[in-house]
Amino acid sequence: MLLPVADNATVWRYSRLLLANYRAPLVGVVVLQAAAALASLAVPWMLGSLVDAVAVGTTAAHISNVGVWLTVAILVQTVFAGVGQRQAMVLGEGIFARLREEFLDTITHLPLSTVERAGTGDLLGRTTNDVDRVQWVVRFGVPRVLVTSVTILLTMVAALVASPLAGVGLLTGVPLLVVSAKWYLKRATPAYLESSKAYAAINGVMTESVEHAATVDELSLGRRRRARMTEALQASWHWEDRTLYLRAILFVGMVLGYAFPTAVLVVWGAWLVNSGLATVGAVSAVALYSIQVRGSIGEFLFWIDEIQVATASLARILGVKLVEPDRMPTGEVPADQEIVARAVEYAYRSGHNVLHEVSLDLVPGERLAIVGPSGAGKSTLGRMLAGIHPPTGGAVTVGDVRLVDLAEEQLRSEVALVTQEHHVFLGSIADNLRLAKADADEPEMRHALASVDALVWVDALERGMETEVGSGALTLTPAQAQQVALARLVLLNPHTLVLDEATSLLDPSAARHLERSLNAVLSGRTVVAIAHRLHTAHDADRVAVMDDGRIVEIGPHDELVERGGEYAALWHSWQQD
Ligand code: ATP
């Protein structure tokens, strides 16, 4: 049930398209690096000609002259290489920023049901390890591959120009390099894909065990979680071992591939000089080129390996884009604010309906409480009413438009789900508020904070709304965090709210305080409250009682108590408690 992984063709098409957007800076980097490479190539060439000059006899002035030109060549190379490297890094950052933004956009629009099915580890692995691996290669690898390939190519050309015959000796390593690279590439990508998957599994087991440590303890799942971890570690070990083996073979081939030509050149060059087919200077220049190019080849190959790792990671990142959307906005506009559920069914696993043809008409402005035993389907119905999941049967509409036919922003301005889980994002309080409304100005945000009773403590902070909060910065109390979440709701301003045990996790004193804040947010809106505490039901306009995925009773509190059915029984037993 893991998220999809993009195939090779998709990865390459995407990479090509991505790079095509940066054609001008790419060309700029190549030109700068070519200039640097040319300057560096002048060095062996000048040394070679110096050898020839010394062989036939030359003046000290000529040697000094060559020394000056050598210095100039090195300085020119340094300047071009420096500027080129800087441009390359800027380019890498640009590409990576774009990649990251696209990815973030994709994951924030993923259908929730798919993410839940795939488990947290898979998505988390892709957003952390895989992004890190791609980032490293885009930032440093892409620029260095450009630099080294230009250098290698120009060195080959320079060697052939210095002496075509001796230059040929330089090419003797190529077959070995090609064969070992081909052998490696064929095996590396699948192995790295498996390795990434194994990392994701470790991530998943680890995060789930830590996040739900209390449950693990309570149900004595420790041994089973450790076994799962060992399994995940073994898989990871296996793939690390496999990729290490592949790299070891590759590097043996590579080292031979680039050490071999220098040895060949010594023998071959000596024969050429003896036969009068090349000068000592020319052979020296080519031999120097063969030594100089080693570094570039080594680095090029290092990056080719890293690119394999990154390609596997990119395939996993791009795979997230392949998740089928669970909705398509149709552009229809709701005629009014009435939310209606008709014969709604939902199955988390196909064939296992947890809601059975639930129908419900929300009266605008009413407060409806949903009560019922655990597992009755209250939360699931709440999620349907808030448009979180598309129902597997029937429909939930607002003003005759299906919730899942609305664009996300439009949907959130109609109805929002408030749960007991709330998150403080790293950033200022204002940043946290603007998540709900990007263009909210200061008075608007202050109003939102004031209406949930939070303005007093926010103003008491040294930097007010600009105070950094979240992990690593100021930690808000659970009640404060909940207030910030409620202030976001005020800014979002939906006409209908679905509350799923929104205050049940807080301690009673905070809950009372929070209920005041909550009441301010609720006034004037249609509210569906999934209730654990029956006094919420008592205060509601209507109560819906759910059992086994069905609404079995619905009506005002007093009427239901009088009727003496399911709700009356619940109410009496709760009162006795
Ligand atoms: P509670 O009061 O305990 O929260 P509830 O009435 O809100 O219960 P739901 O959470 O809607 O009930 O669950 C209805 C049924 O769907 C239950 O049988 C539950 O096990 C199942 N269910 C809920 N969430 C999932 C999920 N993510 N995957 C699979 N089954 C689920």
Coordinates of C-alpha atoms and ligand atoms in Angstrom, one line a residue:
M1 CA 0.0 0.0 0.0
L2 CA 3.1 2.3 -0.3
L3 CA 2.9 5.5 -2.3
P4 CA 3.8 5.0 -6.0
V5 CA 7.4 5.4 -7.3
A6 CA 8.0 7.1 -10.6
D7 CA 9.6 5.0 -13.4
N8 CA 12.9 5.8 -15.0
A9 CA 11.4 7.4 -18.1
T10 CA 9.3 9.8 -15.9
V11 CA 12.4 10.7 -13.8
W12 CA 14.4 11.5 -16.9
R13 CA 11.6 13.5 -18.6
Y14 CA 11.1 15.5 -15.4
S15 CA 14.8 16.1 -15.0
R16 CA 15.1 17.2 -18.6
L17 CA 12.2 19.6 -18.3
L18 CA 13.5 21.0 -15.0
L19 CA 17.0 21.6 -16.5
A20 CA 15.4 23.1 -19.6
N21 CA 14.0 25.9 -17.5
Y22 CA 17.6 26.8 -16.5
R23 CA 19.1 26.6 -19.9
A24 CA 20.8 30.1 -19.9
P25 CA 22.4 29.7 -16.4
L26 CA 23.5 26.2 -17.4
V27 CA 25.2 27.4 -20.5
G28 CA 26.8 30.2 -18.4
V29 CA 28.3 27.7 -16.0
V30 CA 29.6 25.5 -18.8
V31 CA 31.2 28.5 -20.6
L32 CA 32.9 29.7 -17.4
Q33 CA 34.1 26.2 -16.5
A34 CA 35.3 25.6 -20.1
A35 CA 37.4 28.9 -19.8
A36 CA 38.8 27.6 -16.5
A37 CA 39.6 24.2 -18.0
L38 CA 41.3 25.8 -21.0
A39 CA 43.5 27.9 -18.8
S40 CA 44.5 24.8 -16.8
L41 CA 45.2 22.9 -19.9
A42 CA 47.7 25.5 -21.0
V43 CA 49.9 24.4 -18.1
P44 CA 51.0 20.9 -19.3
W45 CA 51.2 22.3 -22.8
M46 CA 53.7 25.0 -21.8
L47 CA 55.6 22.5 -19.6
G48 CA 55.8 20.2 -22.7
S49 CA 57.1 22.9 -24.9
L50 CA 59.6 23.9 -22.2
V51 CA 60.9 20.3 -22.1
D52 CA 61.4 20.5 -25.9
A53 CA 63.1 23.9 -25.7
V54 CA 65.5 22.7 -22.9
A55 CA 66.3 19.5 -25.0
V56 CA 67.6 21.6 -27.9
G57 CA 69.0 24.3 -25.6
T58 CA 67.3 27.6 -24.5
T59 CA 68.0 30.8 -22.5
A60 CA 67.2 31.5 -18.9
A61 CA 65.0 34.4 -20.1
H62 CA 62.8 32.0 -22.1
I63 CA 62.4 29.8 -19.0
S64 CA 61.5 32.8 -16.9
N65 CA 59.0 33.9 -19.6
V66 CA 57.3 30.5 -19.5
G67 CA 57.2 30.7 -15.7
V68 CA 55.3 34.1 -15.9
W69 CA 52.8 32.7 -18.4
L70 CA 52.3 29.6 -16.2
T71 CA 51.5 31.9 -13.3
V72 CA 49.1 33.9 -15.5
A73 CA 47.4 30.6 -16.7
I74 CA 46.9 29.5 -13.1
L75 CA 45.5 32.8 -12.0
V76 CA 43.1 32.9 -14.9
Q77 CA 42.0 29.4 -14.1
T78 CA 41.4 30.3 -10.5
V79 CA 39.3 33.3 -11.3
F80 CA 37.1 31.5 -13.9
A81 CA 36.8 28.4 -11.7
G82 CA 35.8 30.5 -8.7
V83 CA 33.2 32.5 -10.6
G84 CA 32.0 29.4 -12.4
Q85 CA 31.7 27.4 -9.1
R86 CA 29.7 30.3 -7.6
Q87 CA 27.3 30.4 -10.5
A88 CA 27.0 26.6 -10.4
M89 CA 26.0 26.8 -6.7
V90 CA 23.5 29.5 -7.4
L91 CA 22.0 27.4 -10.2
G92 CA 21.9 24.3 -7.9
E93 CA 20.1 26.2 -5.2
G94 CA 17.6 27.6 -7.8
I95 CA 16.8 24.1 -9.1
F96 CA 16.5 22.7 -5.6
A97 CA 14.2 25.4 -4.4
R98 CA 11.9 24.8 -7.3
L99 CA 11.9 21.1 -6.7
R100 CA 11.2 21.6 -3.0
E101 CA 8.3 24.0 -3.6
E102 CA 6.7 21.7 -6.2
F103 CA 7.1 18.8 -3.7
L104 CA 5.6 20.7 -0.9
D105 CA 2.7 21.7 -3.1
T106 CA 2.1 18.1 -4.0
I107 CA 2.2 16.7 -0.5
T108 CA -0.1 19.4 0.9
H109 CA -2.7 18.4 -1.6
L110 CA -2.4 14.6 -1.2
P111 CA -5.6 12.8 -0.6
L112 CA -5.7 12.1 3.1
S113 CA -7.0 8.5 2.7
T114 CA -3.9 7.6 0.6
V115 CA -1.5 9.0 3.1
E116 CA -3.2 7.2 5.9
R117 CA -3.1 3.9 4.0
A118 CA 0.5 4.3 3.1
G119 CA 1.5 5.0 6.7
T120 CA 3.6 7.9 8.0
G121 CA 7.0 6.3 7.4
D122 CA 6.7 6.3 3.7
L123 CA 5.8 9.9 3.3
L124 CA 8.1 11.0 6.0
G125 CA 11.0 9.0 4.4
R126 CA 10.4 10.8 1.2
T127 CA 10.2 14.2 2.7
T128 CA 13.4 13.8 4.8
N129 CA 16.0 11.2 3.6
D130 CA 15.0 11.3 -0.1
V131 CA 14.8 15.1 -0.2
D132 CA 18.2 15.3 1.6
R133 CA 19.8 13.0 -1.0
V134 CA 18.4 14.9 -3.9
Q135 CA 19.4 18.2 -2.3
W136 CA 23.0 17.1 -1.9
V137 CA 23.3 16.1 -5.5
V138 CA 21.5 19.1 -6.9
R139 CA 23.5 21.5 -4.8
F140 CA 26.9 20.0 -5.3
G141 CA 26.7 17.2 -7.8
V142 CA 25.0 18.9 -10.8
P143 CA 27.5 21.7 -10.8
R144 CA 30.5 19.4 -10.3
V145 CA 29.3 17.0 -13.0
L146 CA 29.2 20.0 -15.4
V147 CA 32.7 21.1 -14.3
T148 CA 34.3 17.7 -14.5
S149 CA 32.8 16.6 -17.8
V150 CA 33.8 19.8 -19.5
T151 CA 37.3 19.4 -18.0
I152 CA 37.6 15.7 -19.1
L153 CA 36.4 16.5 -22.6
L154 CA 38.7 19.4 -23.1
T155 CA 41.7 17.5 -21.6
M156 CA 41.2 14.7 -24.2
V157 CA 41.0 17.3 -27.0
A158 CA 44.1 19.0 -25.7
A159 CA 46.1 15.8 -25.5
L160 CA 45.1 14.9 -29.0
V161 CA 46.1 18.3 -30.2
A162 CA 49.5 18.2 -28.4
S163 CA 50.3 14.9 -30.1
P164 CA 47.6 12.9 -31.9
L165 CA 49.6 9.7 -31.6
A166 CA 50.5 10.0 -27.9
G167 CA 47.0 11.3 -27.3
V168 CA 45.6 8.0 -28.4
G169 CA 47.3 6.3 -25.5
L170 CA 45.2 8.4 -23.2
L171 CA 42.1 6.8 -24.6
T172 CA 43.2 3.2 -23.6
G173 CA 41.4 3.6 -20.3
V174 CA 38.0 4.4 -21.9
P175 CA 36.8 0.8 -22.6
L176 CA 37.5 -0.2 -19.0
L177 CA 35.7 2.9 -17.7
V178 CA 32.7 2.3 -20.0
V179 CA 32.3 -1.4 -19.2
S180 CA 32.5 -1.0 -15.4
A181 CA 30.2 2.1 -15.5
K182 CA 27.6 0.2 -17.5
W183 CA 27.8 -2.9 -15.3
Y184 CA 27.3 -0.7 -12.3
L185 CA 24.5 1.6 -13.5
K186 CA 22.4 -1.4 -14.5
R187 CA 22.4 -2.7 -11.0
A188 CA 22.7 0.4 -8.9
T189 CA 19.3 2.2 -9.4
P190 CA 17.1 -0.8 -8.3
A191 CA 19.4 -1.4 -5.3
Y192 CA 19.3 2.2 -4.2
L193 CA 15.5 2.2 -4.6
E194 CA 15.3 -0.8 -2.2
S195 CA 17.7 0.9 0.1
S196 CA 15.5 4.1 0.3
K197 CA 12.5 1.9 0.9
A198 CA 14.3 0.2 3.8
Y199 CA 15.2 3.6 5.3
A200 CA 11.5 4.6 5.0
A201 CA 10.5 1.5 6.9
I202 CA 13.0 2.3 9.7
N203 CA 11.6 5.8 9.8
G204 CA 8.1 4.6 10.0
V205 CA 8.6 2.0 12.8
M206 CA 10.6 4.5 14.8
T207 CA 8.2 7.4 14.4
E208 CA 5.1 5.3 15.1
S209 CA 6.7 3.7 18.2
V210 CA 7.8 7.0 19.6
E211 CA 4.7 8.9 18.8
H212 CA 2.5 6.2 20.2
A213 CA 4.8 5.1 23.0
A214 CA 2.0 5.1 25.5
T215 CA -0.1 2.7 23.5
V216 CA 3.0 0.5 22.9
D217 CA 3.5 0.3 26.7
E218 CA -0.1 -0.2 27.5
L219 CA -0.6 -3.1 25.1
S220 CA 2.9 -4.5 25.8
L221 CA 3.9 -4.2 22.2
G222 CA 7.5 -3.5 23.0
R223 CA 8.8 -6.8 21.9
R224 CA 6.9 -6.8 18.6
R225 CA 8.0 -3.2 17.8
R226 CA 11.6 -4.2 18.5
A227 CA 11.2 -7.2 16.2
R228 CA 9.8 -4.9 13.5
M229 CA 12.7 -2.6 14.0
T230 CA 15.2 -5.4 13.7
E231 CA 13.5 -6.6 10.5
A232 CA 13.7 -3.1 9.0
L233 CA 17.3 -2.7 10.1
Q234 CA 18.2 -6.1 8.5
A235 CA 16.6 -5.1 5.2
S236 CA 18.5 -1.8 5.3
W237 CA 21.8 -3.6 6.2
H238 CA 21.2 -6.0 3.3
W239 CA 20.8 -3.2 0.8
E240 CA 23.7 -1.2 2.2
D241 CA 25.8 -4.2 1.8
R242 CA 24.6 -4.8 -1.8
T243 CA 25.2 -1.2 -2.9
L244 CA 28.6 -1.2 -1.1
Y245 CA 29.6 -4.3 -3.1
L246 CA 28.5 -2.6 -6.4
R247 CA 30.5 0.5 -5.5
A248 CA 33.6 -1.6 -4.7
I249 CA 33.5 -3.2 -8.1
L250 CA 32.9 0.1 -9.8
F251 CA 35.8 1.8 -8.1
V252 CA 38.2 -1.0 -8.9
G253 CA 37.2 -0.7 -12.6
M254 CA 37.5 3.1 -12.4
V255 CA 40.9 3.2 -10.7
L256 CA 42.3 0.8 -13.3
G257 CA 40.6 2.8 -16.0
Y258 CA 42.3 6.0 -15.2
A259 CA 45.7 4.7 -13.9
F260 CA 46.2 2.4 -16.9
P261 CA 46.6 5.1 -19.6
T262 CA 49.6 6.8 -17.7
A263 CA 51.5 3.4 -17.6
V264 CA 50.6 2.8 -21.3
L265 CA 51.8 6.3 -22.2
V266 CA 55.2 5.8 -20.7
V267 CA 55.9 2.8 -22.8
W268 CA 54.0 4.0 -25.9
G269 CA 55.5 7.5 -25.6
A270 CA 59.1 6.1 -25.4
W271 CA 58.5 4.1 -28.5
L272 CA 57.1 7.2 -30.3
V273 CA 60.0 9.3 -29.3
N274 CA 62.5 6.6 -30.4
S275 CA 60.8 6.3 -33.7
G276 CA 60.8 10.1 -34.2
L277 CA 57.0 10.2 -34.3
A278 CA 56.7 12.6 -31.3
T279 CA 58.9 14.9 -29.3
V280 CA 59.7 14.3 -25.7
G281 CA 57.9 17.5 -24.9
A282 CA 54.7 16.4 -26.6
V283 CA 54.8 13.0 -24.8
S284 CA 55.5 14.8 -21.5
A285 CA 52.5 17.1 -22.1
V286 CA 50.2 14.2 -22.8
A287 CA 51.5 12.3 -19.7
L288 CA 50.8 15.4 -17.6
Y289 CA 47.3 15.6 -19.0
S290 CA 46.8 11.9 -18.1
I291 CA 47.7 12.7 -14.5
Q292 CA 45.8 15.9 -14.4
V293 CA 42.6 14.3 -15.7
R294 CA 42.5 11.6 -13.1
G295 CA 41.1 13.9 -10.4
S296 CA 38.3 15.0 -12.7
I297 CA 37.5 11.4 -13.8
G298 CA 37.5 10.3 -10.1
E299 CA 35.2 13.1 -9.1
F300 CA 32.9 12.6 -12.1
L301 CA 32.5 8.9 -11.2
F302 CA 31.9 9.8 -7.6
W303 CA 29.0 12.0 -8.6
I304 CA 27.7 9.5 -11.1
D305 CA 27.3 7.1 -8.1
E306 CA 25.7 9.8 -6.0
I307 CA 23.4 10.7 -8.9
Q308 CA 22.2 7.0 -8.9
V309 CA 21.2 7.4 -5.3
A310 CA 19.5 10.7 -6.0
T311 CA 17.7 9.3 -9.0
A312 CA 16.2 6.6 -6.9
S313 CA 15.2 9.2 -4.3
L314 CA 13.8 11.5 -7.0
A315 CA 11.7 8.6 -8.3
R316 CA 10.2 8.3 -4.9
I317 CA 9.7 12.0 -4.6
L318 CA 8.1 12.2 -8.1
G319 CA 6.0 9.1 -7.2
V320 CA 4.1 11.2 -4.8
K321 CA 2.8 13.3 -7.7
L322 CA 1.4 10.1 -9.3
V323 CA -1.1 9.6 -6.5
E324 CA -4.5 9.9 -8.1
P325 CA -6.4 12.9 -6.7
D326 CA -9.5 12.0 -4.8
R327 CA -11.4 15.1 -6.1
M328 CA -11.5 17.4 -9.1
P329 CA -13.0 20.9 -8.7
T330 CA -15.8 21.4 -11.2
G331 CA -16.1 25.2 -10.7
E332 CA -19.7 24.9 -9.6
V333 CA -20.8 27.5 -7.1
P334 CA -23.0 26.5 -4.1
A335 CA -26.5 28.1 -4.3
D336 CA -26.7 28.5 -0.5
Q337 CA -25.1 27.3 2.8
E338 CA -27.2 24.3 3.4
I339 CA -25.2 21.1 4.0
V340 CA -27.0 17.9 3.2
A341 CA -25.8 14.3 3.4
R342 CA -27.7 11.8 1.2
A343 CA -27.3 8.0 1.7
V344 CA -23.6 8.4 2.6
E345 CA -21.5 5.3 2.8
Y346 CA -17.9 5.0 3.7
A347 CA -15.4 2.1 3.7
Y348 CA -11.8 2.5 4.9
R349 CA -11.2 -0.9 3.4
S350 CA -13.3 -1.8 0.4
G351 CA -16.3 -4.1 1.3
H352 CA -16.3 -3.0 5.0
N353 CA -18.7 -0.1 5.2
V354 CA -18.5 1.8 8.5
L355 CA -21.3 4.2 7.4
H356 CA -24.6 2.8 6.0
E357 CA -26.7 5.2 3.9
V358 CA -26.6 8.0 6.4
S359 CA -28.8 11.0 5.5
L360 CA -28.8 14.3 7.3
D361 CA -30.0 17.8 6.7
L362 CA -28.1 20.5 8.6
V363 CA -30.3 23.5 9.4
P364 CA -28.1 26.6 8.9
G365 CA -27.2 28.2 12.2
E366 CA -28.2 25.1 14.3
R367 CA -26.0 23.2 16.7
L368 CA -26.2 19.5 16.2
A369 CA -24.6 17.1 18.6
I370 CA -23.6 13.6 17.4
V371 CA -23.4 11.0 20.2
G372 CA -23.1 7.2 20.3
P373 CA -20.8 4.4 21.4
S374 CA -17.2 4.2 20.4
G375 CA -16.7 2.9 16.9
A376 CA -20.3 3.9 15.8
G377 CA -18.9 6.0 13.0
K378 CA -19.2 9.5 14.5
S379 CA -15.8 10.7 13.5
T380 CA -16.1 9.2 10.1
L381 CA -19.4 11.0 9.5
G382 CA -17.8 14.2 10.7
R383 CA -15.0 13.8 8.2
M384 CA -17.6 13.3 5.4
L385 CA -19.5 16.4 6.5
A386 CA -16.3 18.4 6.4
G387 CA -15.4 17.0 2.9
I388 CA -12.1 15.4 4.2
H389 CA -12.8 12.2 2.4
P390 CA -15.1 11.6 -0.6
P391 CA -17.9 9.2 0.5
T392 CA -17.7 5.8 -1.2
G393 CA -21.5 6.0 -1.7
G394 CA -24.0 8.8 -1.7
A395 CA -23.0 12.4 -1.4
V396 CA -22.5 15.4 0.9
T397 CA -23.5 18.7 -0.7
V398 CA -23.5 22.3 0.1
G399 CA -26.0 24.4 -1.8
D400 CA -26.5 21.4 -4.2
V401 CA -22.7 21.2 -5.0
R402 CA -20.9 18.1 -3.8
L403 CA -18.2 19.1 -1.2
V404 CA -15.6 17.1 -3.2
D405 CA -16.4 19.1 -6.3
L406 CA -15.3 22.3 -4.7
A407 CA -11.7 23.7 -4.9
E408 CA -9.9 23.2 -1.6
E409 CA -9.9 26.9 -0.7
Q410 CA -13.6 27.2 -1.5
L411 CA -14.4 24.1 0.6
R412 CA -12.6 25.4 3.6
S413 CA -14.5 28.7 3.4
E414 CA -17.7 26.6 3.6
V415 CA -16.9 24.0 6.3
A416 CA -13.9 23.1 8.5
L417 CA -13.1 20.2 10.8
V418 CA -11.7 21.0 14.2
T419 CA -10.2 18.1 16.0
Q420 CA -8.3 17.7 19.3
E421 CA -5.1 17.5 17.3
H422 CA -3.7 20.9 16.6
H423 CA -0.3 21.9 15.4
V424 CA 1.9 24.9 16.1
F425 CA 4.0 25.5 13.0
L426 CA 7.5 26.8 13.4
G427 CA 7.3 30.5 12.7
S428 CA 5.8 33.6 14.2
I429 CA 2.3 33.6 15.6
A430 CA 1.3 35.9 12.7
D431 CA 2.7 33.2 10.3
N432 CA 0.7 30.6 12.0
L433 CA -2.5 32.7 11.6
R434 CA -1.7 33.6 8.0
L435 CA -1.8 29.9 7.1
A436 CA -5.6 30.3 7.2
K437 CA -5.7 33.5 5.2
A438 CA -2.5 34.5 3.5
D439 CA -3.4 38.1 3.0
A440 CA -4.7 38.8 6.5
D441 CA -3.6 42.2 7.8
E442 CA -2.6 43.0 11.4
P443 CA -6.0 44.4 12.6
E444 CA -7.7 41.3 11.2
M445 CA -5.3 39.0 13.0
R446 CA -5.6 41.0 16.2
H447 CA -9.4 40.8 15.9
A448 CA -9.2 37.0 15.4
L449 CA -6.9 36.6 18.5
A450 CA -9.2 38.9 20.6
S451 CA -12.3 36.9 19.7
V452 CA -10.7 33.7 21.1
D453 CA -9.5 35.5 24.2
A454 CA -5.8 35.2 23.2
L455 CA -4.9 38.8 22.5
V456 CA -4.0 39.5 26.1
W457 CA -1.3 36.8 26.3
V458 CA 0.0 37.5 22.8
D459 CA 0.4 41.2 23.5
A460 CA 2.2 40.3 26.8
L461 CA 4.9 38.6 24.7
E462 CA 8.0 40.7 24.1
R463 CA 7.5 40.6 20.3
G464 CA 3.7 40.2 20.3
M465 CA 2.4 38.5 17.2
E466 CA 5.9 38.4 15.7
T467 CA 7.1 36.0 18.5
E468 CA 8.6 32.8 17.1
V469 CA 6.7 29.7 18.3
G470 CA 7.0 26.0 17.6
S471 CA 9.6 23.4 18.2
G472 CA 12.9 25.0 19.1
A473 CA 11.2 28.4 19.8
L474 CA 8.7 29.5 22.4
T475 CA 6.5 26.5 23.4
L476 CA 2.8 27.4 23.7
T477 CA 0.7 25.6 26.3
P478 CA -1.9 23.2 24.8
A479 CA -4.6 25.7 25.5
Q480 CA -2.7 28.5 23.8
A481 CA -2.0 26.3 20.9
Q482 CA -5.7 25.5 20.6
Q483 CA -6.5 29.2 20.8
V484 CA -4.2 29.9 17.9
A485 CA -5.9 27.1 16.0
L486 CA -9.2 28.7 16.8
A487 CA -8.1 32.1 15.7
R488 CA -7.1 30.5 12.4
L489 CA -10.7 29.4 12.1
V490 CA -12.0 32.9 12.7
L491 CA -9.8 34.1 9.8
L492 CA -10.9 31.2 7.6
N493 CA -14.5 32.1 8.5
P494 CA -16.4 29.0 7.3
H495 CA -20.2 29.0 7.8
T496 CA -20.1 25.4 9.2
L497 CA -17.8 23.8 11.7
V498 CA -17.5 20.1 12.6
L499 CA -16.0 19.7 16.0
D500 CA -14.5 16.3 16.7
E501 CA -13.9 16.1 20.5
A502 CA -12.2 19.5 20.1
T503 CA -11.6 20.1 23.8
S504 CA -11.6 16.6 25.3
L505 CA -7.9 16.3 25.7
L506 CA -7.5 19.4 27.8
D507 CA -7.5 19.5 31.5
P508 CA -10.9 20.7 32.8
S509 CA -9.8 24.2 33.8
A510 CA -8.3 24.8 30.5
A511 CA -11.3 23.2 28.8
R512 CA -13.6 25.7 30.4
H513 CA -11.5 28.6 29.4
L514 CA -11.3 27.2 26.0
E515 CA -14.9 26.6 25.7
R516 CA -15.4 30.4 26.1
S517 CA -13.0 30.9 23.2
L518 CA -14.7 28.2 21.2
N519 CA -18.1 29.7 21.8
A520 CA -16.9 33.0 20.4
V521 CA -15.9 31.1 17.2
L522 CA -19.0 29.1 17.0
S523 CA -21.5 32.0 17.3
G524 CA -23.4 32.6 14.1
R525 CA -22.2 29.3 12.5
T526 CA -23.7 26.0 11.9
V527 CA -22.0 23.5 14.3
V528 CA -21.8 19.8 14.3
A529 CA -20.3 18.7 17.6
I530 CA -19.2 15.1 18.0
A531 CA -19.7 14.8 21.7
H532 CA -18.2 12.6 24.4
R533 CA -19.7 14.7 27.2
L534 CA -23.4 14.6 27.1
H535 CA -23.9 18.1 28.4
T536 CA -22.7 19.2 24.9
A537 CA -25.7 17.3 23.6
H538 CA -28.0 18.8 26.2
D539 CA -27.1 22.3 25.0
A540 CA -27.5 21.5 21.3
D541 CA -30.5 22.3 19.2
R542 CA -30.7 18.7 18.0
V543 CA -29.0 15.4 18.9
A544 CA -28.2 12.6 16.4
V545 CA -27.6 9.2 18.0
M546 CA -25.3 6.9 16.0
D547 CA -24.9 3.2 16.3
D548 CA -23.1 0.9 14.0
G549 CA -22.7 3.3 11.2
R550 CA -26.4 4.5 11.2
I551 CA -28.3 7.5 12.7
V552 CA -30.8 5.7 14.9
E553 CA -32.4 8.7 16.5
I554 CA -32.4 12.4 15.8
G555 CA -34.3 15.3 17.4
P556 CA -34.1 17.9 20.3
H557 CA -32.7 16.7 23.6
D558 CA -36.0 16.9 25.5
E559 CA -38.0 15.1 22.8
L560 CA -35.4 12.2 22.7
V561 CA -35.4 11.9 26.5
E562 CA -39.2 11.8 26.4
R563 CA -39.2 9.1 23.7
G564 CA -37.4 6.8 26.0
G565 CA -35.2 5.3 23.3
E566 CA -31.4 4.8 22.9
Y567 CA -30.6 8.5 23.8
A568 CA -32.8 8.5 26.9
A569 CA -30.9 5.4 28.1
L570 CA -27.5 7.1 27.5
W571 CA -28.7 10.3 29.1
H572 CA -30.0 8.6 32.3
S573 CA -26.9 6.5 32.7
W574 CA -24.6 9.5 32.2
Q575 CA -26.6 11.5 34.8
Q576 CA -26.2 8.7 37.2
D577 CA -22.4 8.7 36.7
Ligands
ATP1 P1 -14.9 7.0 18.8 O1 -15.9 7.6 19.6 O2 -14.1 5.9 19.5 O3 -13.9 8.0 18.2 P2 -16.4 6.9 16.4 O4 -17.9 6.7 16.6 O5 -15.9 8.3 16.1 O6 -15.6 6.3 17.6 P3 -15.1 6.1 14.0 O7 -13.8 6.6 14.5 O8 -15.8 6.9 12.9 O9 -16.1 5.9 15.2 O10 -14.9 4.6 13.5 C1 -15.9 3.9 12.9 C2 -15.3 2.6 12.4 O11 -14.4 2.8 11.4 C3 -14.7 1.8 13.5 O12 -15.0 0.5 13.4 C4 -13.2 2.1 13.3 O13 -12.5 1.0 13.7 C5 -13.1 2.2 11.8 N1 -12.0 3.2 11.4 C6 -11.9 4.4 11.9 N2 -10.8 5.0 11.3 C7 -10.3 4.1 10.5 C8 -9.1 4.1 9.6 N3 -8.3 5.1 9.5 N4 -8.9 2.9 9.0 C9 -9.7 1.8 9.1 N5 -10.7 1.8 9.9 C10 -11.1 2.9 10.6

